[in-house]
Tab-separated table of C-alpha atoms in Angstrom:
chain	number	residue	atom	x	y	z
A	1	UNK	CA	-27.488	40.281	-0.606
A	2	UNK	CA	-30.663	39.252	1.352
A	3	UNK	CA	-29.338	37.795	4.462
A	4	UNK	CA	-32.947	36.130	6.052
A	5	UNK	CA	-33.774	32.928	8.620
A	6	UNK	CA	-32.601	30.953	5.146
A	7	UNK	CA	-29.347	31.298	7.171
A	8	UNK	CA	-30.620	29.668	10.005
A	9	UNK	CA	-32.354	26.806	8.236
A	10	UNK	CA	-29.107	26.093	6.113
A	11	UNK	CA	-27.335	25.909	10.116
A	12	UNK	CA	-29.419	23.836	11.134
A	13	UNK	CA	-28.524	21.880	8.122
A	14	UNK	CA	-24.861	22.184	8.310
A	15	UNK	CA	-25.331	21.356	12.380
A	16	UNK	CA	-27.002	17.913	11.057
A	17	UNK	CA	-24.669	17.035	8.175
A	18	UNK	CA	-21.682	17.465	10.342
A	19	UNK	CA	-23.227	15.835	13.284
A	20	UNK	CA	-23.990	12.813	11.050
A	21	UNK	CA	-20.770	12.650	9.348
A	22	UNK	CA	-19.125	12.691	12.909
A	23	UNK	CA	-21.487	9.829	13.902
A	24	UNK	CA	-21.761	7.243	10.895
A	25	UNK	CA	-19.645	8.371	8.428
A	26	UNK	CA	-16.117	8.898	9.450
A	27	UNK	CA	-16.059	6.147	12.523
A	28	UNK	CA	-16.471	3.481	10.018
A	29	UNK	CA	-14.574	4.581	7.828
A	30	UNK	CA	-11.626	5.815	10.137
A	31	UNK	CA	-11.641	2.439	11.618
A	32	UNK	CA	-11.390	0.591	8.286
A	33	UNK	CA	-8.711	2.348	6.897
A	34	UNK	CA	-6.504	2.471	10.401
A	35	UNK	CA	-7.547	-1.788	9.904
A	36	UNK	CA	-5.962	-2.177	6.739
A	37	UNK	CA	-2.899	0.111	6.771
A	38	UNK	CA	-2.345	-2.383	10.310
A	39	UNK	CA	-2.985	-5.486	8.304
A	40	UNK	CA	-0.444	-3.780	5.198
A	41	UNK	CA	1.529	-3.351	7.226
A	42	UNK	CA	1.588	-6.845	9.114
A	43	UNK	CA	2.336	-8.364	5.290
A	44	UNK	CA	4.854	-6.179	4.617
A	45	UNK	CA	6.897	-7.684	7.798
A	46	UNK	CA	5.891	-11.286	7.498
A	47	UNK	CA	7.094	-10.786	3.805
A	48	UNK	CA	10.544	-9.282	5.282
A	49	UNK	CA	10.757	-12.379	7.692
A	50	UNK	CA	9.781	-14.793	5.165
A	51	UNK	CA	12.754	-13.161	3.123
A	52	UNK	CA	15.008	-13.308	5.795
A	53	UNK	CA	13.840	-17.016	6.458
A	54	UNK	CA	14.735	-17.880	2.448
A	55	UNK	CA	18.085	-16.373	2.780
A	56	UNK	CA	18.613	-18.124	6.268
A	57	UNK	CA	17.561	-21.503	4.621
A	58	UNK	CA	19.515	-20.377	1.480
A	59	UNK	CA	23.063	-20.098	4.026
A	60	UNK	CA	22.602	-23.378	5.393
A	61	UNK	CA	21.621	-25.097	1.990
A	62	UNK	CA	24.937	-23.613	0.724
A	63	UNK	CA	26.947	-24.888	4.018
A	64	UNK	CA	25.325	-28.769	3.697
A	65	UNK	CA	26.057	-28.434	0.217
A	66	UNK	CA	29.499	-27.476	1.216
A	67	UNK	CA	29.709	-30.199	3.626
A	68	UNK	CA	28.335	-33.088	1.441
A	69	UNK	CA	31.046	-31.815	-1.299
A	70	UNK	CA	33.624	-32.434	1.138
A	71	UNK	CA	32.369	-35.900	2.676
A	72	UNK	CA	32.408	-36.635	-1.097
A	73	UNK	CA	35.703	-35.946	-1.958
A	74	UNK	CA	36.906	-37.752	1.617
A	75	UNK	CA	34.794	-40.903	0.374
A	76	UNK	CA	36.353	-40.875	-3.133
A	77	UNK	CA	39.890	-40.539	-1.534
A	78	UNK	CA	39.225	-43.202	1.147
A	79	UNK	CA	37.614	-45.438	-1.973
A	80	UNK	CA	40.948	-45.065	-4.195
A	81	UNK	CA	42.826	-45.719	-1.696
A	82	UNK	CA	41.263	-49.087	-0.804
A	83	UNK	CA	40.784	-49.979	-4.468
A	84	UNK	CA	44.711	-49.340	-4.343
A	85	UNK	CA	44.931	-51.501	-1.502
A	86	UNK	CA	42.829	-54.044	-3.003
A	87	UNK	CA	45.155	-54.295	-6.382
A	88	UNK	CA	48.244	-54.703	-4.107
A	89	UNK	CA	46.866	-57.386	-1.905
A	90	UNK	CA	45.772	-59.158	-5.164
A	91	UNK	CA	48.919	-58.528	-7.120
A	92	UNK	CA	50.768	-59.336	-4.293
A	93	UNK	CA	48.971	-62.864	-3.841
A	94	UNK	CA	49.063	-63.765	-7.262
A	95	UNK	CA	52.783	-63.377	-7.362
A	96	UNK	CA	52.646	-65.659	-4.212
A	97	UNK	CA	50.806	-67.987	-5.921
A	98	UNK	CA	52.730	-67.962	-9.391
A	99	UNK	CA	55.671	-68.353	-7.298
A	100	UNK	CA	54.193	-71.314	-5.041
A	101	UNK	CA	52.974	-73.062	-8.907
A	102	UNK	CA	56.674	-72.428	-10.597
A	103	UNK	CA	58.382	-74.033	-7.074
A	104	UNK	CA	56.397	-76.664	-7.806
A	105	UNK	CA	56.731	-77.207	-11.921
A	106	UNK	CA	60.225	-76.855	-10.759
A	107	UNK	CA	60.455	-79.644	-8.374
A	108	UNK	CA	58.523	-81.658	-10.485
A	109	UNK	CA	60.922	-81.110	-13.685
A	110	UNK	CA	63.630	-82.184	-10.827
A	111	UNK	CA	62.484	-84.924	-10.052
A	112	UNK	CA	61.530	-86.124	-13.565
A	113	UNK	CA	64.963	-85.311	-14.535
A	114	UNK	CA	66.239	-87.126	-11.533
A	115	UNK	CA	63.710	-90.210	-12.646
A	116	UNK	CA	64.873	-90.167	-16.404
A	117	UNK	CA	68.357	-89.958	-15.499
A	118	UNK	CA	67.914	-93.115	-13.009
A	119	UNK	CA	66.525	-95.098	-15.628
A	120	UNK	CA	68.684	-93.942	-18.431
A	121	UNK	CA	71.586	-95.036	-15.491
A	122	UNK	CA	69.898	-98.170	-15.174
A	123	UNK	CA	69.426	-98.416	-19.177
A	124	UNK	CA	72.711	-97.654	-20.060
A	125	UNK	CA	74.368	-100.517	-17.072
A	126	UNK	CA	72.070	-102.486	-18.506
A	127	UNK	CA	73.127	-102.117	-22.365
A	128	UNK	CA	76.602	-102.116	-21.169
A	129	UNK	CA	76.562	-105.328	-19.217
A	130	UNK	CA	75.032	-106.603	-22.529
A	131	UNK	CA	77.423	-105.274	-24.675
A	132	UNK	CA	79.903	-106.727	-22.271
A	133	UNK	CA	78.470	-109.851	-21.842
A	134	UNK	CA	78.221	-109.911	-25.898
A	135	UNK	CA	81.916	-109.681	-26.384
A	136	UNK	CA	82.972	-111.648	-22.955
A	137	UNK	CA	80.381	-114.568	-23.633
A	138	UNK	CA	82.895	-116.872	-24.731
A	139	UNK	CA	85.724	-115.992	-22.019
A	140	UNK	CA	83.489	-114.741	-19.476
A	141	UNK	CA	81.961	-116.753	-16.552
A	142	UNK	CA	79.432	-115.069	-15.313
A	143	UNK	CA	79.804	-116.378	-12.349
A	144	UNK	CA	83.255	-115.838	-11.916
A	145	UNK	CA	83.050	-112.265	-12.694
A	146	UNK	CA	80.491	-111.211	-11.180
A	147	UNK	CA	81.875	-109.296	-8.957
A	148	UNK	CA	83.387	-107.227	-11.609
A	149	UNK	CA	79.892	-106.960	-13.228
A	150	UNK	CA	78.719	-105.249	-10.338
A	151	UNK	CA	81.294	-102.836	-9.844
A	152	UNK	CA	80.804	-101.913	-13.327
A	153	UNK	CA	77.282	-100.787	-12.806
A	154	UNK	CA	78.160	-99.436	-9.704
A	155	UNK	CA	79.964	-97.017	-11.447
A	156	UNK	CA	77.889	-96.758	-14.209
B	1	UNK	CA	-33.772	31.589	-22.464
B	2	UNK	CA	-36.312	30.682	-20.305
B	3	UNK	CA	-39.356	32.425	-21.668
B	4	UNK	CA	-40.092	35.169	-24.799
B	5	UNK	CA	-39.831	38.603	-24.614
B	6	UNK	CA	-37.355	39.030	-22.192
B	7	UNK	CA	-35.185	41.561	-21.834
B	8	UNK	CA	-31.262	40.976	-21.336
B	9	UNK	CA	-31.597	42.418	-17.983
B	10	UNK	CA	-34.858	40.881	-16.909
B	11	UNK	CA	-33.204	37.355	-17.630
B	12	UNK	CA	-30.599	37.905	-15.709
B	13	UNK	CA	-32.798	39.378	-12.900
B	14	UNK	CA	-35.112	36.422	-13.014
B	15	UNK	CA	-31.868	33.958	-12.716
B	16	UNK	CA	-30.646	35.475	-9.642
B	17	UNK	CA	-33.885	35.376	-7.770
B	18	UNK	CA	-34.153	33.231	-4.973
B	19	UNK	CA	-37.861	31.298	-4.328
B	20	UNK	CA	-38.718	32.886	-0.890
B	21	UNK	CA	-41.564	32.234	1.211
B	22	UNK	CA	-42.094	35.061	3.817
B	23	UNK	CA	-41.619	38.150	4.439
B	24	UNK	CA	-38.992	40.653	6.126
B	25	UNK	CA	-36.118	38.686	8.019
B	26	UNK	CA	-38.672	35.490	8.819
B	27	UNK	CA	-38.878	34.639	4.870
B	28	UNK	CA	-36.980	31.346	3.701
B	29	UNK	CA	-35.148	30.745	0.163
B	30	UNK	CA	-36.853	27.307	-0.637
B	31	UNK	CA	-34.880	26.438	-3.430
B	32	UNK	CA	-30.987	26.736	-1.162
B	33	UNK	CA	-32.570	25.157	1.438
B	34	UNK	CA	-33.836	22.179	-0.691
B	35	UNK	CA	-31.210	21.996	-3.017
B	36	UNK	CA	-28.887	21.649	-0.263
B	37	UNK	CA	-30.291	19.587	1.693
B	38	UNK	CA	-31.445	17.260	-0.531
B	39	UNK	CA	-27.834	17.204	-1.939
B	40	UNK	CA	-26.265	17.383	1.486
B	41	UNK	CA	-28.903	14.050	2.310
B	42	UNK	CA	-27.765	12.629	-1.025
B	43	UNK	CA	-23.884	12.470	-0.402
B	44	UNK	CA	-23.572	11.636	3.367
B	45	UNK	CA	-26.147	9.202	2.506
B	46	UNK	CA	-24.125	7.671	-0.083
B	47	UNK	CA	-21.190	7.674	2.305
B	48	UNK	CA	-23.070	6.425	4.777
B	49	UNK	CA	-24.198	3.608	3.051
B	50	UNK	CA	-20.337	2.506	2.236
B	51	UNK	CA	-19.045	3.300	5.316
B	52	UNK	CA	-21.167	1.280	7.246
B	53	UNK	CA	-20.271	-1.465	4.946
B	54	UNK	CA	-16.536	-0.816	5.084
B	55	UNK	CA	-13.860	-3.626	5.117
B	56	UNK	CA	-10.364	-3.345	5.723
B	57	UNK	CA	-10.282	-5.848	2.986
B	58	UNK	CA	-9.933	-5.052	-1.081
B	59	UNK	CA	-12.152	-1.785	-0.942
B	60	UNK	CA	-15.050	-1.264	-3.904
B	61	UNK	CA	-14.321	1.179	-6.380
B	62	UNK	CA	-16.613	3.222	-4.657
B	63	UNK	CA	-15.217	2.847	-1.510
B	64	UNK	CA	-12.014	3.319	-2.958
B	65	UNK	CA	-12.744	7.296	-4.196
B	66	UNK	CA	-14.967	7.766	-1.014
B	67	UNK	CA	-11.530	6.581	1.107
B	68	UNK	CA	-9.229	8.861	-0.727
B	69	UNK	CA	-11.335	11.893	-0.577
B	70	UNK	CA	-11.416	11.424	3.320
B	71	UNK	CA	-8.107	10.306	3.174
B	72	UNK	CA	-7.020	13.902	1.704
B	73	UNK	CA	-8.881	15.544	4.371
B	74	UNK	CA	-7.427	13.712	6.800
B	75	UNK	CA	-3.675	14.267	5.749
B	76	UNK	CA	-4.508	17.732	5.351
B	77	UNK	CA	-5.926	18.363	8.861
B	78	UNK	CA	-3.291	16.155	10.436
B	79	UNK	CA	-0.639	18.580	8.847
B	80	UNK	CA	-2.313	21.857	10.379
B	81	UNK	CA	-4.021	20.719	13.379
B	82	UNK	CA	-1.949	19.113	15.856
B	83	UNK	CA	-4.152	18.535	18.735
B	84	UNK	CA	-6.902	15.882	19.377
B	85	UNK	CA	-9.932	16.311	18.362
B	86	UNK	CA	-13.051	14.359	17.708
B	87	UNK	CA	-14.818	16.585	15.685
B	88	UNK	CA	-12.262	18.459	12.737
B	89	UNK	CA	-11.961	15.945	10.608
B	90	UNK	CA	-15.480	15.081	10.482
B	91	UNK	CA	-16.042	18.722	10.098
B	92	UNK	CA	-13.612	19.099	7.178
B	93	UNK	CA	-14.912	16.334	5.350
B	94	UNK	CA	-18.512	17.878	6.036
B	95	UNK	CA	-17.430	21.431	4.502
B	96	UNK	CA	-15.594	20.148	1.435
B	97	UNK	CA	-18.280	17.106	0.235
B	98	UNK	CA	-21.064	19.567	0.877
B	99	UNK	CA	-19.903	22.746	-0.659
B	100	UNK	CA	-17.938	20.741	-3.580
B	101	UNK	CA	-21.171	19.060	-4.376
B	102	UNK	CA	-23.689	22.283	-4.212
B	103	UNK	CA	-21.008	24.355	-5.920
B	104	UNK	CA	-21.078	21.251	-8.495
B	105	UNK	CA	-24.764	22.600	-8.775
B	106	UNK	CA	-22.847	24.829	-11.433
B	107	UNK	CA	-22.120	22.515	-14.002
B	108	UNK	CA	-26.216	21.949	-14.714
B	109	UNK	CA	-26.740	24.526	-17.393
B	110	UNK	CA	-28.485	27.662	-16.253
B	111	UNK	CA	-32.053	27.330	-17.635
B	112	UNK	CA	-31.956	23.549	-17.408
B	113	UNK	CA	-33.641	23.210	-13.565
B	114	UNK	CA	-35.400	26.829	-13.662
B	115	UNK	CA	-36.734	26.151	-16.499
B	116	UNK	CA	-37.757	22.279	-15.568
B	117	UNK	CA	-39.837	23.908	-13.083
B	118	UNK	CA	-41.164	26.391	-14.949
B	119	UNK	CA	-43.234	23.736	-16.467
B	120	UNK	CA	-44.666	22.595	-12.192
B	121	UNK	CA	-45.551	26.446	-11.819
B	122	UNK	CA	-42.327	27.288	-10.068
B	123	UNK	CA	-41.107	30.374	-11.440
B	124	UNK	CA	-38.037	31.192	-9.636
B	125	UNK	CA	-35.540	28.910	-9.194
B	126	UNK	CA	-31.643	29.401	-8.303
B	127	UNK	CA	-30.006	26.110	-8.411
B	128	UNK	CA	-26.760	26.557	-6.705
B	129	UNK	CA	-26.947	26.775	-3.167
B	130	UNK	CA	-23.659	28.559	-2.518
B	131	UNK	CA	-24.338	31.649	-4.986
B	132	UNK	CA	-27.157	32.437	-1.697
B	133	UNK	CA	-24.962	34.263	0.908
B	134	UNK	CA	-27.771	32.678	3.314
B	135	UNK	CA	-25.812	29.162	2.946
B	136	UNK	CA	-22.392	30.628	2.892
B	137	UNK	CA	-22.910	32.255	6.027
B	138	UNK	CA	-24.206	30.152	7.708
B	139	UNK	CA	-21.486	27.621	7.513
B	140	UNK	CA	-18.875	30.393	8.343
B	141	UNK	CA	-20.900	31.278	11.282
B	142	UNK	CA	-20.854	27.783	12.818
B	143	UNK	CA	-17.495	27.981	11.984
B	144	UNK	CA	-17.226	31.703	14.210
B	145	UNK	CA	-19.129	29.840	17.218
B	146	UNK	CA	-16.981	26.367	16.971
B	147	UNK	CA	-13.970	28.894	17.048
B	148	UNK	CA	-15.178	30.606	20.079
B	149	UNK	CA	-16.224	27.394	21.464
B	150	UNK	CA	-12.716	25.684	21.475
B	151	UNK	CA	-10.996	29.056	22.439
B	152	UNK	CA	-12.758	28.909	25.965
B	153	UNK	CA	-12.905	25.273	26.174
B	154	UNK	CA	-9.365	24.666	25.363
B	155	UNK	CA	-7.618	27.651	27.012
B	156	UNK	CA	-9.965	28.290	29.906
B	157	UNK	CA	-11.795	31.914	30.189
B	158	UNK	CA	-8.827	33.286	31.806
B	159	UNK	CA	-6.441	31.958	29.094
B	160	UNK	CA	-7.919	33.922	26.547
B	161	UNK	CA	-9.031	36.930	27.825
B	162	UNK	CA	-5.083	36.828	28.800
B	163	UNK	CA	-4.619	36.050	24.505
B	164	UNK	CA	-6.875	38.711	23.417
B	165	UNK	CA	-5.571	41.346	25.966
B	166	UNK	CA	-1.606	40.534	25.343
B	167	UNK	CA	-1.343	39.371	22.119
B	168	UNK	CA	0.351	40.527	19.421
B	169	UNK	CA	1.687	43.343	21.177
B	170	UNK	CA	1.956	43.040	24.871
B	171	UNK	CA	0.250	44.025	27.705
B	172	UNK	CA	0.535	47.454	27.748
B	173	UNK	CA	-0.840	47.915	24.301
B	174	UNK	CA	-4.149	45.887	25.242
B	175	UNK	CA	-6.642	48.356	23.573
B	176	UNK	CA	-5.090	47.652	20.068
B	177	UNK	CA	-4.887	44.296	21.144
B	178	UNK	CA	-8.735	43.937	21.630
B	179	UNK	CA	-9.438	46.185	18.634
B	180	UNK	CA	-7.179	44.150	16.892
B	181	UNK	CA	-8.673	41.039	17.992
B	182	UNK	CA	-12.104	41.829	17.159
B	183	UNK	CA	-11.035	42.438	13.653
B	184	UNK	CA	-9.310	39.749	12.767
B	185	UNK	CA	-12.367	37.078	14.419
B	186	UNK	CA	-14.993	39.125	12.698
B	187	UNK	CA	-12.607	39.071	9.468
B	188	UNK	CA	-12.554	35.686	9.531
B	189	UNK	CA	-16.138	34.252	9.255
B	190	UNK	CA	-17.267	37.677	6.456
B	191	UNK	CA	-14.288	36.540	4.443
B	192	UNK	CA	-15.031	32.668	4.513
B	193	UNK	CA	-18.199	33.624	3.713
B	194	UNK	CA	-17.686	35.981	0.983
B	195	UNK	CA	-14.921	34.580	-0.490
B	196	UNK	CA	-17.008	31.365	-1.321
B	197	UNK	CA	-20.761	33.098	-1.945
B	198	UNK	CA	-18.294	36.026	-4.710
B	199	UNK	CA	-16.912	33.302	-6.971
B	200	UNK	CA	-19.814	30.857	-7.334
B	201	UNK	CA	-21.682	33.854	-7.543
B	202	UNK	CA	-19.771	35.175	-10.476
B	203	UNK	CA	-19.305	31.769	-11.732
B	204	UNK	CA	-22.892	31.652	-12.293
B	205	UNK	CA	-23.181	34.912	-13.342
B	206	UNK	CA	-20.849	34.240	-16.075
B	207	UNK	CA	-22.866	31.435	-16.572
B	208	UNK	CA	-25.672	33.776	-16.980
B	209	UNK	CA	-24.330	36.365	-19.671
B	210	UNK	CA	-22.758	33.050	-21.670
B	211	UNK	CA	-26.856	31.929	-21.806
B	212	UNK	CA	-27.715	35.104	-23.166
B	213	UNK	CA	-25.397	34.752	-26.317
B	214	UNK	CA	-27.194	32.472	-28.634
B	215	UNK	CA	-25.696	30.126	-31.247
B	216	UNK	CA	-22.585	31.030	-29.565
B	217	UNK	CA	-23.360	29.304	-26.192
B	218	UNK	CA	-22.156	25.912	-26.397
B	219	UNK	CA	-18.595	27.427	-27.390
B	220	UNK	CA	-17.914	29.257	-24.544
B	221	UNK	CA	-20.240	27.699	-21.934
B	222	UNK	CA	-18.082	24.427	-22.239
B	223	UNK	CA	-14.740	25.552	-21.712
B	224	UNK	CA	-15.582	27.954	-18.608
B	225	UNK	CA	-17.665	24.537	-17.542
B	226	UNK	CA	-14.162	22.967	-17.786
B	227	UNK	CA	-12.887	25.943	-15.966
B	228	UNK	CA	-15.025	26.026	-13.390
B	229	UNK	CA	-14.245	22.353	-12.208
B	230	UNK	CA	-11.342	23.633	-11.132
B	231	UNK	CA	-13.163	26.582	-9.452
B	232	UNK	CA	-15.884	24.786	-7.656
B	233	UNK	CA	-12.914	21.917	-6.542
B	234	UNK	CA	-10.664	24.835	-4.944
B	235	UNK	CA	-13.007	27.043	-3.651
B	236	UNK	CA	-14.397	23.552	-1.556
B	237	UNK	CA	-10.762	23.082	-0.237
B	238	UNK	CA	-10.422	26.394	0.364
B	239	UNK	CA	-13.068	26.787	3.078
B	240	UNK	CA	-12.467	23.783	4.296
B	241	UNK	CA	-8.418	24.815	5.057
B	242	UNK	CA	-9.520	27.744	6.344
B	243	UNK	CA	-11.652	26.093	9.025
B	244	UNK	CA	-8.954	23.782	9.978
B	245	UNK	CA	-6.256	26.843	10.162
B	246	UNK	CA	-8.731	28.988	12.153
B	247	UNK	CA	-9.654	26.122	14.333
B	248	UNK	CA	-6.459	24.815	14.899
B	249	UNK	CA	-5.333	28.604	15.980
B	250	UNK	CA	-8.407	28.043	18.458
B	251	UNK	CA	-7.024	25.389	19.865
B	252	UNK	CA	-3.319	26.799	20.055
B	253	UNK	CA	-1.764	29.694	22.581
B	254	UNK	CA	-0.427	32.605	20.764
């Protein structure tokens, strides 16, 4: 071992290197590695909100969802239920109607019976007053009977 | 080897001598003093240079290793030292970059630089700064005088005189205390030292024999190469925990 002012030279370099890497090496780099765990760790918790956000979002997407399911359903009931409405009014009219039409045919037929049977009458007083008159010509005034003639059709 | 007609000995001699200037205790080992400084100028310069650019964005690969080295060194004087300091982490990452990279030194095969410079007229030439007790020391000193430093500034003159007389074993035992006292702070900056210069020192020395052996060189010299990584990586860490422990125990009470 030769222990000589070597030792003092390789102080003073020692003295230098860690008076330099205390100045302009380890500031720097200190600083840029505090920056970046600060900035890792600013990501990491906008990442955890922005999770927290989707499954917030994802809630209320599941509760409109929800909600629209049930106007929906409310719509569709409200919708049969009118269509059923609907159907009743129209069944309901049309039976009017059909009704009002046959009341009608009816009083028609009536009165075209009624007509047919008044000229058939008249037809029939008529034939028989000419039958009558057939077989009375000879013995028959006219004139004389004539009231009989019309009591004849009268009850004809 | 590095020239003819050599003995074993002589080789080995030759490898282990420093290239001094001077004489008596005023004499200089050029090639430490270069070596390491040129490396030490090398590395912080490097770091410099990608510090000073530093983002907090997407690092560089470069940036990248340079950020988890410190990173290491950080964590690891975090988890000792528990005070605030400006100037231990900077320190630690000081001791392990610059003794990992001179003990690194290793890895260059023995007669490769010597023998380089053999060529410029340079005839003695140890390449690894660390295997010169000169460096060692030195760094374990300023290690001694930053301990001292913090144990007045931080616990006042009063505080530890009180430390060295009481502790471990109470005031009434207070010569033991001081003898004991003495022993361990001297202990501490001869061990750091030693502890560091004795295995790259052997290292190299291995190194050494392993040149001497011929054909059979490349056989053995790579896997104690592949051994030594791991010798030259912990021996770094080592000094630099030790210099956090002992600096931290400056800065606490017993």
């Amino acid at each position: 071992m030769d222990i000589n002012a070597t030792l003092i030279g390789q102080a003073v370099w020692f003295g230098l290197f860690i008076w330099f890497t205390m100045k302009f090496v380890w500031p720097p780099l200190q600083r840029a590695m505090h920056e970046r765990q600060k900035r890792i760790a600013d990501g990491l918790a906008a990442a955890e909100r922005g999770k927290q956000e989707l499954e917030r979002a994802a809630k209320r997407t599941e509760e409109i969802l929800v909600e629209a399911r049930h106007k929906a359903q409310e719509l569709l009931a409200q919708a049969d239920k009118r269509a059923a409405q609907l159907v009743e009014e129209a069944k309901n009219a049309a039976k009017a109607e059909g009704e009002r039409q046959l009341a009608g045919a009816k009083a028609e037929i009536e009165q075209e019976v009624f007509r047919a049977k008044e000229a058939l009458r008249t037809q029939v007083a008529a034939l028989a007053v000419a039958g009558a008159e057939q077989i009375l010509r000879r013995e028959v005034d006219a004139r004389a009977h004539a009231d009989l003639l019309k009591q004849v059709q009268g009850q004809l | 080897m590095s020239a003819q007609g050599q003995t074993s000995t002589e080789y080995i001699v030759h490898h282990l001598t420093n290239l001094k200037v001077g004489s008596g205790f005023w004499s200089f080992h050029l090639d430490t003093l270069i070596v390491s400084g040129l490396l030490g100028l090398l590395v912080f310069g490097l770091m410099w240079r990608v510090a000073r650019r530093a983002s907090a964005g997407v690092p560089g690969p470069l940036q990248n290793f340079i950020e988890m080295a410190v990173n290491m060194i950080d964590t690891q004087v975090r988890d000792t030292f528990h005070g605030k300091s400006e100037l231990i982490t900077p320190l630690a990452i000081t001791i392990f970059i610059w003794v990992f990279i001179m003990n690194a030194m290793d890895l260059i095969p023995v007669d490769f630089l010597p023998g380089l410079l053999g060529l410029f007229g340079v005839h003695y030439f140890k390449a690894v700064p660390t295997t010169d007790p000169n460096a060692t020391f030195a760094m374990s000193l300023t290690v001694f005088f930053l301990m001292m430093f913090y144990n007045f500034k931080i616990k006042g003159f009063g505080g530890f005189t009180h430390e060295v007389l009481t502790a471990p074993f109470g005031k009434w035992l207070f010569p033991i205390n001081i003898l004991f006292r003495i022993i361990e702070d001297l202990a501490k900056p001869i061990s750091l030292a030693l502890r560091l210069f004795g295995n790259m020192y052997a290292g190299e020395m291995v190194f050494i024999l392993i040149a001497l052996l011929g054909l059979a060189q490349p056989f053995l010299a790579l896997p104690w190469a592949i051994f030594h990584i791991l010798i030259i990586t912990l021996q770094a860490f080592v000094f630099m925990m030790l210099t956090i422990v002992y600096l931290a125990m400056a800065h606490e009470s017993h």
